[in-house]
Amino acid sequence: MNDSSWGAPQAGYWGAPEMQAAPAGPAYDVHDAQHTRPMPIVPDVTDAGRDADDRDARDERDGGAARRGGGPLFRDEKPQEPMSTPPPPQKKRAGRDLRAAIGVGVGLGAVIVASLFIVKAVFIGVIAIAVVVGLWELTSRLEERKGIKAPLVPLAVGGAAMIVAGYVRGAEGAWVAMALTALAVLVWRMTEPPEGYLRDVTAGVFAAFYVPFLATFVAMLLSADDGPQRVLTFLLLTVVSDTGAYAVGWRFGKHKLAPRISPGKTREGLFGAVAFAMVAGALCMEFLIDGGSWWQGLLLGLAVAASATLGDLGESMIKRDLGIKDMGTLLPGHGGIMDRLDSLLPTAPVVWLLLVLFVGSS
């Protein structure tokens, strides 16, 4: 309440200045002065009773609120904040459905391992299908979010041909198929209006290099005599690196690795990826690769952890630029095919090169 409600006098309530007592003088005697002195205005009984009731109600309300801990007892007393119990600490939660992610991962692993050790040609077909689906996801998101129309047909045909050429003819065949695919993208886009031509063909050539060309190194790993063991080493090290980064980062991660690109990744997670991958690399080189040594596995694991992390950050940069979380929804708990290829694609040439240097190409 303000001061006026507590009975401070206001102008005009007790009478205007011209209604005050007249000064004594010849025209006024004491008797007249007494009769001309203004009388105080007495408020109506009903109004006074109502004011008293209002004050009692306010006092009762303020007192009741104070007794409950929420309001003041006096006008100048500040209300006290009710004491609140701090919420219990929340446990860290994974950003995805772990059950679905584990189930899908186990299923994909079974298909890959079965095709890898039964018939090599079947595994080449698995790689080609993954490449075509990945190209479809990438080109679809580019068109949806940026209006970029990278031609899918020449990319899909050229990508599948690139995988086969890499398996049959090695690096030379992969480069030739890559050049022909880029040329096909340039020619195919000429069938549409020229607006945006340079933008679309640039995106098409990028997609051809990013997805099928890098995937040809997996086919080149398979072409060696111990190809299944090399591919298995490549897959195990990449998966173990990602798992180590997730486990250590989720449990101990405090310092952001690249917050502007991927806020969820931490330096502690990177250390976990390196440690897990180096141990796995030493075991794989010692027991899976003919002529391999454990110290070579340590170097291989370190390189895989670095390339897998950079690949993950690279696709995170692409998705952040597109304003999306996942490239697709085909794999529950994982996103799309491209969301699983992000760390595998740049790691394939690294593993291929190091294995060639350590134990040769055949």
mmCIF file with all atom_site columns, C-alpha atoms in Angstrom, residues 85-279:
data_model
loop_
_atom_site.group_PDB
_atom_site.id
_atom_site.type_symbol
_atom_site.label_atom_id
_atom_site.label_alt_id
_atom_site.label_comp_id
_atom_site.label_asym_id
_atom_site.label_entity_id
_atom_site.label_seq_id
_atom_site.pdbx_PDB_ins_code
_atom_site.Cartn_x
_atom_site.Cartn_y
_atom_site.Cartn_z
_atom_site.occupancy
_atom_site.B_iso_or_equiv
_atom_site.pdbx_formal_charge
_atom_site.auth_seq_id
_atom_site.auth_comp_id
_atom_site.auth_asym_id
_atom_site.auth_atom_id
_atom_site.pdbx_PDB_model_num
ATOM 1   C CA . THR A 1 85  ? 14.715 -28.556 -2.266  1.00 0.00 ? 85  THR A CA 1
ATOM 2   C CA . PRO A 1 86  ? 17.432 -28.828 -4.941  1.00 0.00 ? 86  PRO A CA 1
ATOM 3   C CA . PRO A 1 87  ? 16.516 -31.319 -7.666  1.00 0.00 ? 87  PRO A CA 1
ATOM 4   C CA . PRO A 1 88  ? 18.346 -34.627 -7.547  1.00 0.00 ? 88  PRO A CA 1
ATOM 5   C CA . PRO A 1 89  ? 21.259 -34.918 -9.978  1.00 0.00 ? 89  PRO A CA 1
ATOM 6   C CA . GLN A 1 90  ? 20.228 -36.298 -13.324 1.00 0.00 ? 90  GLN A CA 1
ATOM 7   C CA . LYS A 1 91  ? 22.049 -39.247 -14.764 1.00 0.00 ? 91  LYS A CA 1
ATOM 8   C CA . LYS A 1 92  ? 23.660 -38.804 -18.148 1.00 0.00 ? 92  LYS A CA 1
ATOM 9   C CA . ARG A 1 93  ? 21.557 -40.198 -20.913 1.00 0.00 ? 93  ARG A CA 1
ATOM 10  C CA . ALA A 1 94  ? 22.607 -41.280 -24.340 1.00 0.00 ? 94  ALA A CA 1
ATOM 11  C CA . GLY A 1 95  ? 21.272 -39.241 -27.217 1.00 0.00 ? 95  GLY A CA 1
ATOM 12  C CA . ARG A 1 96  ? 19.921 -42.316 -29.043 1.00 0.00 ? 96  ARG A CA 1
ATOM 13  C CA . ASP A 1 97  ? 17.964 -45.486 -28.395 1.00 0.00 ? 97  ASP A CA 1
ATOM 14  C CA . LEU A 1 98  ? 20.797 -47.751 -27.286 1.00 0.00 ? 98  LEU A CA 1
ATOM 15  C CA . ARG A 1 99  ? 18.781 -50.957 -27.590 1.00 0.00 ? 99  ARG A CA 1
ATOM 16  C CA . ALA A 1 100 ? 17.865 -50.223 -31.186 1.00 0.00 ? 100 ALA A CA 1
ATOM 17  C CA . ALA A 1 101 ? 21.393 -49.051 -31.961 1.00 0.00 ? 101 ALA A CA 1
ATOM 18  C CA . ILE A 1 102 ? 22.962 -52.212 -30.514 1.00 0.00 ? 102 ILE A CA 1
ATOM 19  C CA . GLY A 1 103 ? 20.460 -54.463 -32.256 1.00 0.00 ? 103 GLY A CA 1
ATOM 20  C CA . VAL A 1 104 ? 20.964 -52.845 -35.640 1.00 0.00 ? 104 VAL A CA 1
ATOM 21  C CA . GLY A 1 105 ? 24.736 -52.809 -35.170 1.00 0.00 ? 105 GLY A CA 1
ATOM 22  C CA . VAL A 1 106 ? 24.840 -56.515 -34.337 1.00 0.00 ? 106 VAL A CA 1
ATOM 23  C CA . GLY A 1 107 ? 22.628 -57.325 -37.321 1.00 0.00 ? 107 GLY A CA 1
ATOM 24  C CA . LEU A 1 108 ? 24.772 -55.326 -39.729 1.00 0.00 ? 108 LEU A CA 1
ATOM 25  C CA . GLY A 1 109 ? 27.919 -56.885 -38.301 1.00 0.00 ? 109 GLY A CA 1
ATOM 26  C CA . ALA A 1 110 ? 26.567 -60.384 -38.825 1.00 0.00 ? 110 ALA A CA 1
ATOM 27  C CA . VAL A 1 111 ? 25.686 -59.641 -42.458 1.00 0.00 ? 111 VAL A CA 1
ATOM 28  C CA . ILE A 1 112 ? 29.090 -58.083 -43.115 1.00 0.00 ? 112 ILE A CA 1
ATOM 29  C CA . VAL A 1 113 ? 31.110 -60.865 -41.488 1.00 0.00 ? 113 VAL A CA 1
ATOM 30  C CA . ALA A 1 114 ? 29.063 -63.586 -43.202 1.00 0.00 ? 114 ALA A CA 1
ATOM 31  C CA . SER A 1 115 ? 29.481 -62.030 -46.642 1.00 0.00 ? 115 SER A CA 1
ATOM 32  C CA . LEU A 1 116 ? 33.141 -61.256 -45.972 1.00 0.00 ? 116 LEU A CA 1
ATOM 33  C CA . PHE A 1 117 ? 34.254 -64.815 -45.175 1.00 0.00 ? 117 PHE A CA 1
ATOM 34  C CA . ILE A 1 118 ? 31.896 -66.794 -47.424 1.00 0.00 ? 118 ILE A CA 1
ATOM 35  C CA . VAL A 1 119 ? 32.105 -65.163 -50.869 1.00 0.00 ? 119 VAL A CA 1
ATOM 36  C CA . LYS A 1 120 ? 34.117 -62.026 -51.582 1.00 0.00 ? 120 LYS A CA 1
ATOM 37  C CA . ALA A 1 121 ? 31.819 -61.008 -54.419 1.00 0.00 ? 121 ALA A CA 1
ATOM 38  C CA . VAL A 1 122 ? 28.879 -60.847 -52.014 1.00 0.00 ? 122 VAL A CA 1
ATOM 39  C CA . PHE A 1 123 ? 30.796 -58.413 -49.821 1.00 0.00 ? 123 PHE A CA 1
ATOM 40  C CA . ILE A 1 124 ? 31.556 -56.264 -52.882 1.00 0.00 ? 124 ILE A CA 1
ATOM 41  C CA . GLY A 1 125 ? 27.811 -56.156 -53.497 1.00 0.00 ? 125 GLY A CA 1
ATOM 42  C CA . VAL A 1 126 ? 27.235 -55.073 -49.877 1.00 0.00 ? 126 VAL A CA 1
ATOM 43  C CA . ILE A 1 127 ? 29.724 -52.213 -50.328 1.00 0.00 ? 127 ILE A CA 1
ATOM 44  C CA . ALA A 1 128 ? 28.067 -51.151 -53.596 1.00 0.00 ? 128 ALA A CA 1
ATOM 45  C CA . ILE A 1 129 ? 24.592 -51.106 -52.022 1.00 0.00 ? 129 ILE A CA 1
ATOM 46  C CA . ALA A 1 130 ? 25.830 -49.064 -49.061 1.00 0.00 ? 130 ALA A CA 1
ATOM 47  C CA . VAL A 1 131 ? 27.461 -46.587 -51.455 1.00 0.00 ? 131 VAL A CA 1
ATOM 48  C CA . VAL A 1 132 ? 24.323 -46.145 -53.564 1.00 0.00 ? 132 VAL A CA 1
ATOM 49  C CA . VAL A 1 133 ? 22.111 -45.653 -50.500 1.00 0.00 ? 133 VAL A CA 1
ATOM 50  C CA . GLY A 1 134 ? 24.619 -43.218 -49.020 1.00 0.00 ? 134 GLY A CA 1
ATOM 51  C CA . LEU A 1 135 ? 24.672 -41.212 -52.269 1.00 0.00 ? 135 LEU A CA 1
ATOM 52  C CA . TRP A 1 136 ? 20.875 -41.107 -52.285 1.00 0.00 ? 136 TRP A CA 1
ATOM 53  C CA . GLU A 1 137 ? 20.797 -39.792 -48.713 1.00 0.00 ? 137 GLU A CA 1
ATOM 54  C CA . LEU A 1 138 ? 23.469 -37.175 -49.369 1.00 0.00 ? 138 LEU A CA 1
ATOM 55  C CA . THR A 1 139 ? 21.962 -35.848 -52.619 1.00 0.00 ? 139 THR A CA 1
ATOM 56  C CA . SER A 1 140 ? 18.462 -35.832 -51.125 1.00 0.00 ? 140 SER A CA 1
ATOM 57  C CA . ARG A 1 141 ? 19.552 -33.744 -48.143 1.00 0.00 ? 141 ARG A CA 1
ATOM 58  C CA . LEU A 1 142 ? 21.462 -31.345 -50.416 1.00 0.00 ? 142 LEU A CA 1
ATOM 59  C CA . GLU A 1 143 ? 18.363 -30.752 -52.509 1.00 0.00 ? 143 GLU A CA 1
ATOM 60  C CA . GLU A 1 144 ? 16.012 -30.459 -49.534 1.00 0.00 ? 144 GLU A CA 1
ATOM 61  C CA . ARG A 1 145 ? 18.120 -28.085 -47.476 1.00 0.00 ? 145 ARG A CA 1
ATOM 62  C CA . LYS A 1 146 ? 20.153 -26.161 -50.046 1.00 0.00 ? 146 LYS A CA 1
ATOM 63  C CA . GLY A 1 147 ? 18.344 -26.609 -53.352 1.00 0.00 ? 147 GLY A CA 1
ATOM 64  C CA . ILE A 1 148 ? 21.447 -28.302 -54.842 1.00 0.00 ? 148 ILE A CA 1
ATOM 65  C CA . LYS A 1 149 ? 20.532 -30.898 -57.473 1.00 0.00 ? 149 LYS A CA 1
ATOM 66  C CA . ALA A 1 150 ? 23.488 -33.229 -57.771 1.00 0.00 ? 150 ALA A CA 1
ATOM 67  C CA . PRO A 1 151 ? 22.561 -35.836 -60.446 1.00 0.00 ? 151 PRO A CA 1
ATOM 68  C CA . LEU A 1 152 ? 21.970 -39.138 -58.655 1.00 0.00 ? 152 LEU A CA 1
ATOM 69  C CA . VAL A 1 153 ? 21.807 -41.504 -61.651 1.00 0.00 ? 153 VAL A CA 1
ATOM 70  C CA . PRO A 1 154 ? 25.400 -41.022 -62.922 1.00 0.00 ? 154 PRO A CA 1
ATOM 71  C CA . LEU A 1 155 ? 26.621 -40.936 -59.311 1.00 0.00 ? 155 LEU A CA 1
ATOM 72  C CA . ALA A 1 156 ? 24.961 -44.257 -58.452 1.00 0.00 ? 156 ALA A CA 1
ATOM 73  C CA . VAL A 1 157 ? 26.080 -46.031 -61.629 1.00 0.00 ? 157 VAL A CA 1
ATOM 74  C CA . GLY A 1 158 ? 29.575 -44.579 -61.473 1.00 0.00 ? 158 GLY A CA 1
ATOM 75  C CA . GLY A 1 159 ? 29.864 -45.288 -57.737 1.00 0.00 ? 159 GLY A CA 1
ATOM 76  C CA . ALA A 1 160 ? 29.008 -48.966 -58.126 1.00 0.00 ? 160 ALA A CA 1
ATOM 77  C CA . ALA A 1 161 ? 31.424 -49.220 -61.070 1.00 0.00 ? 161 ALA A CA 1
ATOM 78  C CA . MET A 1 162 ? 34.110 -47.555 -58.966 1.00 0.00 ? 162 MET A CA 1
ATOM 79  C CA . ILE A 1 163 ? 33.828 -50.267 -56.290 1.00 0.00 ? 163 ILE A CA 1
ATOM 80  C CA . VAL A 1 164 ? 34.150 -53.057 -58.827 1.00 0.00 ? 164 VAL A CA 1
ATOM 81  C CA . ALA A 1 165 ? 37.041 -51.350 -60.622 1.00 0.00 ? 165 ALA A CA 1
ATOM 82  C CA . GLY A 1 166 ? 38.903 -50.875 -57.345 1.00 0.00 ? 166 GLY A CA 1
ATOM 83  C CA . TYR A 1 167 ? 38.529 -54.537 -56.485 1.00 0.00 ? 167 TYR A CA 1
ATOM 84  C CA . VAL A 1 168 ? 39.534 -55.790 -59.935 1.00 0.00 ? 168 VAL A CA 1
ATOM 85  C CA . ARG A 1 169 ? 42.134 -53.239 -61.028 1.00 0.00 ? 169 ARG A CA 1
ATOM 86  C CA . GLY A 1 170 ? 43.271 -51.655 -57.779 1.00 0.00 ? 170 GLY A CA 1
ATOM 87  C CA . ALA A 1 171 ? 44.030 -47.954 -57.344 1.00 0.00 ? 171 ALA A CA 1
ATOM 88  C CA . GLU A 1 172 ? 44.468 -47.401 -61.076 1.00 0.00 ? 172 GLU A CA 1
ATOM 89  C CA . GLY A 1 173 ? 41.017 -48.753 -61.830 1.00 0.00 ? 173 GLY A CA 1
ATOM 90  C CA . ALA A 1 174 ? 39.496 -46.662 -59.021 1.00 0.00 ? 174 ALA A CA 1
ATOM 91  C CA . TRP A 1 175 ? 41.003 -43.434 -60.386 1.00 0.00 ? 175 TRP A CA 1
ATOM 92  C CA . VAL A 1 176 ? 39.815 -44.142 -63.926 1.00 0.00 ? 176 VAL A CA 1
ATOM 93  C CA . ALA A 1 177 ? 36.287 -44.882 -62.700 1.00 0.00 ? 177 ALA A CA 1
ATOM 94  C CA . MET A 1 178 ? 36.338 -41.707 -60.629 1.00 0.00 ? 178 MET A CA 1
ATOM 95  C CA . ALA A 1 179 ? 37.294 -39.591 -63.643 1.00 0.00 ? 179 ALA A CA 1
ATOM 96  C CA . LEU A 1 180 ? 34.588 -41.156 -65.803 1.00 0.00 ? 180 LEU A CA 1
ATOM 97  C CA . THR A 1 181 ? 31.988 -40.635 -63.068 1.00 0.00 ? 181 THR A CA 1
ATOM 98  C CA . ALA A 1 182 ? 32.881 -36.941 -62.814 1.00 0.00 ? 182 ALA A CA 1
ATOM 99  C CA . LEU A 1 183 ? 32.592 -36.599 -66.582 1.00 0.00 ? 183 LEU A CA 1
ATOM 100 C CA . ALA A 1 184 ? 29.208 -38.319 -66.525 1.00 0.00 ? 184 ALA A CA 1
ATOM 101 C CA . VAL A 1 185 ? 28.005 -35.848 -63.874 1.00 0.00 ? 185 VAL A CA 1
ATOM 102 C CA . LEU A 1 186 ? 29.045 -32.897 -66.062 1.00 0.00 ? 186 LEU A CA 1
ATOM 103 C CA . VAL A 1 187 ? 27.278 -34.275 -69.129 1.00 0.00 ? 187 VAL A CA 1
ATOM 104 C CA . TRP A 1 188 ? 24.123 -35.428 -67.305 1.00 0.00 ? 188 TRP A CA 1
ATOM 105 C CA . ARG A 1 189 ? 23.547 -32.008 -65.764 1.00 0.00 ? 189 ARG A CA 1
ATOM 106 C CA . MET A 1 190 ? 23.608 -30.407 -69.252 1.00 0.00 ? 190 MET A CA 1
ATOM 107 C CA . THR A 1 191 ? 20.123 -31.784 -69.908 1.00 0.00 ? 191 THR A CA 1
ATOM 108 C CA . GLU A 1 192 ? 18.674 -29.224 -67.479 1.00 0.00 ? 192 GLU A CA 1
ATOM 109 C CA . PRO A 1 193 ? 18.628 -25.385 -67.528 1.00 0.00 ? 193 PRO A CA 1
ATOM 110 C CA . PRO A 1 194 ? 22.022 -23.712 -66.996 1.00 0.00 ? 194 PRO A CA 1
ATOM 111 C CA . GLU A 1 195 ? 21.010 -21.934 -63.783 1.00 0.00 ? 195 GLU A CA 1
ATOM 112 C CA . GLY A 1 196 ? 22.944 -23.481 -60.914 1.00 0.00 ? 196 GLY A CA 1
ATOM 113 C CA . TYR A 1 197 ? 25.011 -25.712 -63.228 1.00 0.00 ? 197 TYR A CA 1
ATOM 114 C CA . LEU A 1 198 ? 28.359 -25.014 -61.575 1.00 0.00 ? 198 LEU A CA 1
ATOM 115 C CA . ARG A 1 199 ? 26.881 -25.461 -58.104 1.00 0.00 ? 199 ARG A CA 1
ATOM 116 C CA . ASP A 1 200 ? 25.225 -28.783 -58.966 1.00 0.00 ? 200 ASP A CA 1
ATOM 117 C CA . VAL A 1 201 ? 28.185 -30.380 -60.751 1.00 0.00 ? 201 VAL A CA 1
ATOM 118 C CA . THR A 1 202 ? 30.555 -29.274 -57.990 1.00 0.00 ? 202 THR A CA 1
ATOM 119 C CA . ALA A 1 203 ? 28.340 -31.000 -55.439 1.00 0.00 ? 203 ALA A CA 1
ATOM 120 C CA . GLY A 1 204 ? 28.159 -34.058 -57.696 1.00 0.00 ? 204 GLY A CA 1
ATOM 121 C CA . VAL A 1 205 ? 31.934 -34.386 -58.025 1.00 0.00 ? 205 VAL A CA 1
ATOM 122 C CA . PHE A 1 206 ? 32.293 -33.903 -54.269 1.00 0.00 ? 206 PHE A CA 1
ATOM 123 C CA . ALA A 1 207 ? 29.723 -36.649 -53.611 1.00 0.00 ? 207 ALA A CA 1
ATOM 124 C CA . ALA A 1 208 ? 31.526 -38.994 -56.026 1.00 0.00 ? 208 ALA A CA 1
ATOM 125 C CA . PHE A 1 209 ? 34.810 -38.519 -54.211 1.00 0.00 ? 209 PHE A CA 1
ATOM 126 C CA . TYR A 1 210 ? 33.406 -38.489 -50.685 1.00 0.00 ? 210 TYR A CA 1
ATOM 127 C CA . VAL A 1 211 ? 31.330 -41.678 -50.856 1.00 0.00 ? 211 VAL A CA 1
ATOM 128 C CA . PRO A 1 212 ? 32.241 -44.194 -53.602 1.00 0.00 ? 212 PRO A CA 1
ATOM 129 C CA . PHE A 1 213 ? 35.877 -43.266 -54.200 1.00 0.00 ? 213 PHE A CA 1
ATOM 130 C CA . LEU A 1 214 ? 36.834 -43.519 -50.535 1.00 0.00 ? 214 LEU A CA 1
ATOM 131 C CA . ALA A 1 215 ? 34.829 -46.751 -50.282 1.00 0.00 ? 215 ALA A CA 1
ATOM 132 C CA . THR A 1 216 ? 36.899 -48.316 -53.081 1.00 0.00 ? 216 THR A CA 1
ATOM 133 C CA . PHE A 1 217 ? 39.787 -48.653 -50.619 1.00 0.00 ? 217 PHE A CA 1
ATOM 134 C CA . VAL A 1 218 ? 37.704 -51.207 -48.714 1.00 0.00 ? 218 VAL A CA 1
ATOM 135 C CA . ALA A 1 219 ? 37.400 -53.210 -51.937 1.00 0.00 ? 219 ALA A CA 1
ATOM 136 C CA . MET A 1 220 ? 41.145 -52.832 -52.456 1.00 0.00 ? 220 MET A CA 1
ATOM 137 C CA . LEU A 1 221 ? 41.748 -54.187 -48.941 1.00 0.00 ? 221 LEU A CA 1
ATOM 138 C CA . LEU A 1 222 ? 39.633 -57.199 -49.841 1.00 0.00 ? 222 LEU A CA 1
ATOM 139 C CA . SER A 1 223 ? 41.598 -57.914 -53.035 1.00 0.00 ? 223 SER A CA 1
ATOM 140 C CA . ALA A 1 224 ? 44.686 -59.055 -51.069 1.00 0.00 ? 224 ALA A CA 1
ATOM 141 C CA . ASP A 1 225 ? 45.252 -62.709 -50.278 1.00 0.00 ? 225 ASP A CA 1
ATOM 142 C CA . ASP A 1 226 ? 44.362 -62.112 -46.643 1.00 0.00 ? 226 ASP A CA 1
ATOM 143 C CA . GLY A 1 227 ? 41.713 -59.591 -47.693 1.00 0.00 ? 227 GLY A CA 1
ATOM 144 C CA . PRO A 1 228 ? 38.976 -60.699 -45.252 1.00 0.00 ? 228 PRO A CA 1
ATOM 145 C CA . GLN A 1 229 ? 41.376 -60.329 -42.314 1.00 0.00 ? 229 GLN A CA 1
ATOM 146 C CA . ARG A 1 230 ? 42.427 -56.873 -43.503 1.00 0.00 ? 230 ARG A CA 1
ATOM 147 C CA . VAL A 1 231 ? 38.840 -55.714 -43.898 1.00 0.00 ? 231 VAL A CA 1
ATOM 148 C CA . LEU A 1 232 ? 37.936 -57.180 -40.512 1.00 0.00 ? 232 LEU A CA 1
ATOM 149 C CA . THR A 1 233 ? 40.889 -55.329 -38.947 1.00 0.00 ? 233 THR A CA 1
ATOM 150 C CA . PHE A 1 234 ? 39.732 -52.101 -40.588 1.00 0.00 ? 234 PHE A CA 1
ATOM 151 C CA . LEU A 1 235 ? 36.159 -52.535 -39.331 1.00 0.00 ? 235 LEU A CA 1
ATOM 152 C CA . LEU A 1 236 ? 37.167 -53.617 -35.819 1.00 0.00 ? 236 LEU A CA 1
ATOM 153 C CA . LEU A 1 237 ? 39.551 -50.725 -35.294 1.00 0.00 ? 237 LEU A CA 1
ATOM 154 C CA . THR A 1 238 ? 37.006 -48.160 -36.488 1.00 0.00 ? 238 THR A CA 1
ATOM 155 C CA . VAL A 1 239 ? 34.212 -49.595 -34.346 1.00 0.00 ? 239 VAL A CA 1
ATOM 156 C CA . VAL A 1 240 ? 36.474 -49.910 -31.293 1.00 0.00 ? 240 VAL A CA 1
ATOM 157 C CA . SER A 1 241 ? 37.658 -46.318 -31.764 1.00 0.00 ? 241 SER A CA 1
ATOM 158 C CA . ASP A 1 242 ? 34.081 -45.035 -31.888 1.00 0.00 ? 242 ASP A CA 1
ATOM 159 C CA . THR A 1 243 ? 33.112 -47.186 -28.906 1.00 0.00 ? 243 THR A CA 1
ATOM 160 C CA . GLY A 1 244 ? 36.061 -46.002 -26.829 1.00 0.00 ? 244 GLY A CA 1
ATOM 161 C CA . ALA A 1 245 ? 35.311 -42.379 -27.653 1.00 0.00 ? 245 ALA A CA 1
ATOM 162 C CA . TYR A 1 246 ? 31.668 -42.814 -26.672 1.00 0.00 ? 246 TYR A CA 1
ATOM 163 C CA . ALA A 1 247 ? 32.308 -44.756 -23.460 1.00 0.00 ? 247 ALA A CA 1
ATOM 164 C CA . VAL A 1 248 ? 35.077 -42.551 -22.086 1.00 0.00 ? 248 VAL A CA 1
ATOM 165 C CA . GLY A 1 249 ? 33.486 -39.314 -23.277 1.00 0.00 ? 249 GLY A CA 1
ATOM 166 C CA . TRP A 1 250 ? 30.106 -40.208 -21.786 1.00 0.00 ? 250 TRP A CA 1
ATOM 167 C CA . ARG A 1 251 ? 31.632 -41.109 -18.435 1.00 0.00 ? 251 ARG A CA 1
ATOM 168 C CA . PHE A 1 252 ? 34.479 -38.626 -18.035 1.00 0.00 ? 252 PHE A CA 1
ATOM 169 C CA . GLY A 1 253 ? 34.011 -36.041 -20.784 1.00 0.00 ? 253 GLY A CA 1
ATOM 170 C CA . LYS A 1 254 ? 34.241 -32.438 -19.555 1.00 0.00 ? 254 LYS A CA 1
ATOM 171 C CA . HIS A 1 255 ? 36.377 -30.524 -22.054 1.00 0.00 ? 255 HIS A CA 1
ATOM 172 C CA . LYS A 1 256 ? 34.839 -29.940 -25.481 1.00 0.00 ? 256 LYS A CA 1
ATOM 173 C CA . LEU A 1 257 ? 36.871 -31.053 -28.468 1.00 0.00 ? 257 LEU A CA 1
ATOM 174 C CA . ALA A 1 258 ? 35.225 -28.957 -31.194 1.00 0.00 ? 258 ALA A CA 1
ATOM 175 C CA . PRO A 1 259 ? 32.143 -27.253 -29.730 1.00 0.00 ? 259 PRO A CA 1
ATOM 176 C CA . ARG A 1 260 ? 31.376 -25.254 -32.872 1.00 0.00 ? 260 ARG A CA 1
ATOM 177 C CA . ILE A 1 261 ? 31.249 -28.413 -34.992 1.00 0.00 ? 261 ILE A CA 1
ATOM 178 C CA . SER A 1 262 ? 30.095 -31.191 -32.668 1.00 0.00 ? 262 SER A CA 1
ATOM 179 C CA . PRO A 1 263 ? 29.282 -30.097 -29.092 1.00 0.00 ? 263 PRO A CA 1
ATOM 180 C CA . GLY A 1 264 ? 28.985 -33.676 -27.855 1.00 0.00 ? 264 GLY A CA 1
ATOM 181 C CA . LYS A 1 265 ? 32.582 -34.654 -28.533 1.00 0.00 ? 265 LYS A CA 1
ATOM 182 C CA . THR A 1 266 ? 35.168 -34.195 -25.812 1.00 0.00 ? 266 THR A CA 1
ATOM 183 C CA . ARG A 1 267 ? 38.932 -34.390 -25.468 1.00 0.00 ? 267 ARG A CA 1
ATOM 184 C CA . GLU A 1 268 ? 38.529 -37.185 -22.964 1.00 0.00 ? 268 GLU A CA 1
ATOM 185 C CA . GLY A 1 269 ? 36.549 -39.100 -25.580 1.00 0.00 ? 269 GLY A CA 1
ATOM 186 C CA . LEU A 1 270 ? 39.372 -38.627 -28.085 1.00 0.00 ? 270 LEU A CA 1
ATOM 187 C CA . PHE A 1 271 ? 41.851 -40.054 -25.580 1.00 0.00 ? 271 PHE A CA 1
ATOM 188 C CA . GLY A 1 272 ? 39.521 -43.012 -25.090 1.00 0.00 ? 272 GLY A CA 1
ATOM 189 C CA . ALA A 1 273 ? 39.345 -43.568 -28.852 1.00 0.00 ? 273 ALA A CA 1
ATOM 190 C CA . VAL A 1 274 ? 43.139 -43.519 -29.139 1.00 0.00 ? 274 VAL A CA 1
ATOM 191 C CA . ALA A 1 275 ? 43.664 -45.895 -26.207 1.00 0.00 ? 275 ALA A CA 1
ATOM 192 C CA . PHE A 1 276 ? 41.034 -48.404 -27.311 1.00 0.00 ? 276 PHE A CA 1
ATOM 193 C CA . ALA A 1 277 ? 42.138 -48.345 -30.958 1.00 0.00 ? 277 ALA A CA 1
ATOM 194 C CA . MET A 1 278 ? 45.823 -48.773 -30.146 1.00 0.00 ? 278 MET A CA 1
ATOM 195 C CA . VAL A 1 279 ? 45.152 -51.810 -27.988 1.00 0.00 ? 279 VAL A CA 1
#
